[in-house]
Amino acid sequence: MDKVLAGYGLKEVQCSLKPFGSGLINHTWVLCNGAEQFIVQKVNRNVFREPEAIAWNLAFIDAYLEKQDEGYFFVSPVKTASGETMLHIEGDGYYRMFPFVKGSHSIDVVEDPQQAYEAAKQFGMFTRKLSGIDVDALKITLPSFHDLSLRYEQFLEALGSGNPLRLAAATSLIEALKGHSYIVDRFREIQRNPEFKQRVTHHDTKISNVLFDAHNKGLCVIDLDTVMPGYFISDVGDMMRTYLCPVSEEEKDFSKIVVREDYYNAIVKGYLEEMQDELTQAEKAHFFYSGLFMIYMQALRFLTDHLNDDRYYGARYEGHNFVRAQNQLTLLERLLEKREVLEK
Ligand code: GN1
Ligand code: MG
């Protein structure tokens, strides 16, 4: 960390660092330098092969928003001592630093539909404010990240090449997931449908990626590594995946997995308040689908990783990703049960 601090022109003796947050991919710390606070992140190079692409996108978006001058609140990275938006330490990796937004707080669990509404509004606003940008100019920071067809193929591949013991123990979960492959077929239709637009998409809309003010109003969105062109179903779907249920993907007691209708309505309301003039009719008809899409994809990704010996997500206990996959399948089933009432 001495090199990181030096790269930002900070003196080690004045600073303290503490691990921060619960992300699975990057390492995050909160840095105190006297009264000033910052967020420091080390980019996971196994996942983000081209960290410069992240820095490039942030600078591109920042420049665009500045020109619009709409007072949209966007947290741009702190520049390094040599004026870069990212710090490369040879032989170690890439680091970024952000100012800690004063008076802001984040939450880890959605406990009130109003929070879901505020978050959905923030993610909708983010895409809307950037609707005039040249979306094709954005760099792809994670190729095929939310390509459900590819995720399904990777799952099928793992059925051939995965850990044989784990495969044998997972047959009923594998069969259950195969039984929902119509969700992939629908995605292929979406990819062919010109009414589905590529927009500036956040791709990680969990609640902890929204900052709230002291009155619990949404302030801004953070964690912009996966901002790239995408479909709105990624953002709305991941909100459904992570806000509809009172427990997270980590929960082992599946009887606690339920879908809360008022949270669903709050997501739709908040998102549409910002995006209703942007979305096409075909897109608007896919709100419910977006939840199926993201939950199914996450179930596939967790199970695929389990079969591949946890090489992507890691595991804190034996079978961790298997439990996560079962959890997500349960959530998918609970959501499907409410199809009729929610689609209404
Ligand atoms: C990862 O690192 P984190 O927790 O923000 C993953 C998301 C998953 C999520 C599941 C780059 O996000 O796609 O939905 O874990 N991000 C990447 O908890 O793979
Ligand atoms: Mg993230």
mmCIF file of N, CA and C and ligand atoms in Angstrom, residues 23-25 47-48 142 145 204 206 223 241 249 298 301-302 312-313, ligand 1:
data_model
loop_
_atom_site.group_PDB
_atom_site.id
_atom_site.type_symbol
_atom_site.label_atom_id
_atom_site.label_comp_id
_atom_site.label_asym_id
_atom_site.label_seq_id
_atom_site.Cartn_x
_atom_site.Cartn_y
_atom_site.Cartn_z
ATOM 1 N N GLY A 23 -17.995 -6.920 -1.938
ATOM 2 C CA GLY A 23 -17.921 -7.343 -3.346
ATOM 3 C C GLY A 23 -17.145 -8.651 -3.482
ATOM 4 N N LEU A 24 -17.504 -9.414 -4.513
ATOM 5 C CA LEU A 24 -16.847 -10.710 -4.693
ATOM 6 C C LEU A 24 -15.623 -10.621 -5.595
ATOM 7 N N ILE A 25 -15.494 -9.549 -6.332
ATOM 8 C CA ILE A 25 -14.483 -9.536 -7.397
ATOM 9 C C ILE A 25 -13.288 -8.633 -7.090
ATOM 10 N N VAL A 47 -10.402 -11.069 -13.827
ATOM 11 C CA VAL A 47 -11.732 -10.808 -14.364
ATOM 12 C C VAL A 47 -11.668 -9.686 -15.391
ATOM 13 N N PHE A 48 -11.088 -8.567 -14.990
ATOM 14 C CA PHE A 48 -10.985 -7.428 -15.897
ATOM 15 C C PHE A 48 -9.611 -7.455 -16.565
ATOM 16 N N LEU A 142 -15.890 -6.148 -19.898
ATOM 17 C CA LEU A 142 -16.004 -7.601 -19.671
ATOM 18 C C LEU A 142 -16.749 -8.211 -20.854
ATOM 19 N N PHE A 145 -20.357 -10.329 -20.895
ATOM 20 C CA PHE A 145 -20.667 -10.432 -19.463
ATOM 21 C C PHE A 145 -22.081 -10.970 -19.211
ATOM 22 N N ASP A 204 -24.549 -4.006 -12.631
ATOM 23 C CA ASP A 204 -24.326 -4.514 -11.263
ATOM 24 C C ASP A 204 -25.148 -3.646 -10.310
ATOM 25 N N LYS A 206 -26.929 -3.993 -7.655
ATOM 26 C CA LYS A 206 -27.236 -4.340 -6.260
ATOM 27 C C LYS A 206 -27.333 -3.062 -5.421
ATOM 28 N N ASP A 223 -19.555 2.057 -8.413
ATOM 29 C CA ASP A 223 -19.045 0.771 -8.911
ATOM 30 C C ASP A 223 -19.285 0.654 -10.418
ATOM 31 N N ARG A 241 -33.413 -9.413 -8.804
ATOM 32 C CA ARG A 241 -32.661 -10.530 -8.202
ATOM 33 C C ARG A 241 -32.234 -10.197 -6.775
ATOM 34 N N GLU A 249 -28.303 -14.069 -1.846
ATOM 35 C CA GLU A 249 -27.835 -15.308 -2.485
ATOM 36 C C GLU A 249 -27.019 -16.175 -1.515
ATOM 37 N N GLN A 298 -27.586 -15.991 -12.985
ATOM 38 C CA GLN A 298 -26.767 -16.101 -11.775
ATOM 39 C C GLN A 298 -26.757 -17.541 -11.257
ATOM 40 N N ARG A 301 -24.359 -19.355 -13.443
ATOM 41 C CA ARG A 301 -22.960 -18.972 -13.180
ATOM 42 C C ARG A 301 -22.444 -19.608 -11.885
ATOM 43 N N PHE A 302 -23.283 -19.609 -10.852
ATOM 44 C CA PHE A 302 -22.841 -20.219 -9.588
ATOM 45 C C PHE A 302 -22.641 -21.731 -9.756
ATOM 46 N N TYR A 312 -13.836 -19.096 -10.316
ATOM 47 C CA TYR A 312 -14.184 -17.690 -10.548
ATOM 48 C C TYR A 312 -14.571 -16.985 -9.246
ATOM 49 N N TYR A 313 -15.576 -17.495 -8.579
ATOM 50 C CA TYR A 313 -16.099 -16.806 -7.389
ATOM 51 C C TYR A 313 -15.340 -17.130 -6.108
HETATM 52 C C1 GN1 B 1 -19.982 -10.177 -8.698
HETATM 53 O O1 GN1 B 1 -18.005 -8.338 -7.252
HETATM 54 P P1 GN1 B 1 -19.456 -8.098 -7.101
HETATM 55 O O2 GN1 B 1 -19.989 -8.721 -5.876
HETATM 56 O O3 GN1 B 1 -19.812 -6.638 -7.263
HETATM 57 C C2 GN1 B 1 -20.224 -10.346 -10.195
HETATM 58 C C3 GN1 B 1 -21.688 -10.077 -10.510
HETATM 59 C C4 GN1 B 1 -22.545 -11.035 -9.706
HETATM 60 C C5 GN1 B 1 -22.231 -10.886 -8.205
HETATM 61 C C6 GN1 B 1 -22.960 -11.916 -7.394
HETATM 62 C C7 GN1 B 1 -17.637 -8.864 -12.463
HETATM 63 O O4 GN1 B 1 -20.209 -8.842 -8.340
HETATM 64 O O5 GN1 B 1 -21.924 -10.296 -11.877
HETATM 65 O O6 GN1 B 1 -23.888 -10.769 -9.925
HETATM 66 O O7 GN1 B 1 -20.819 -11.050 -7.984
HETATM 67 N N1 GN1 B 1 -19.367 -9.424 -10.925
HETATM 68 C C8 GN1 B 1 -18.521 -9.886 -11.863
HETATM 69 O O8 GN1 B 1 -22.832 -11.608 -6.050
HETATM 70 O O9 GN1 B 1 -18.481 -11.061 -12.206
#
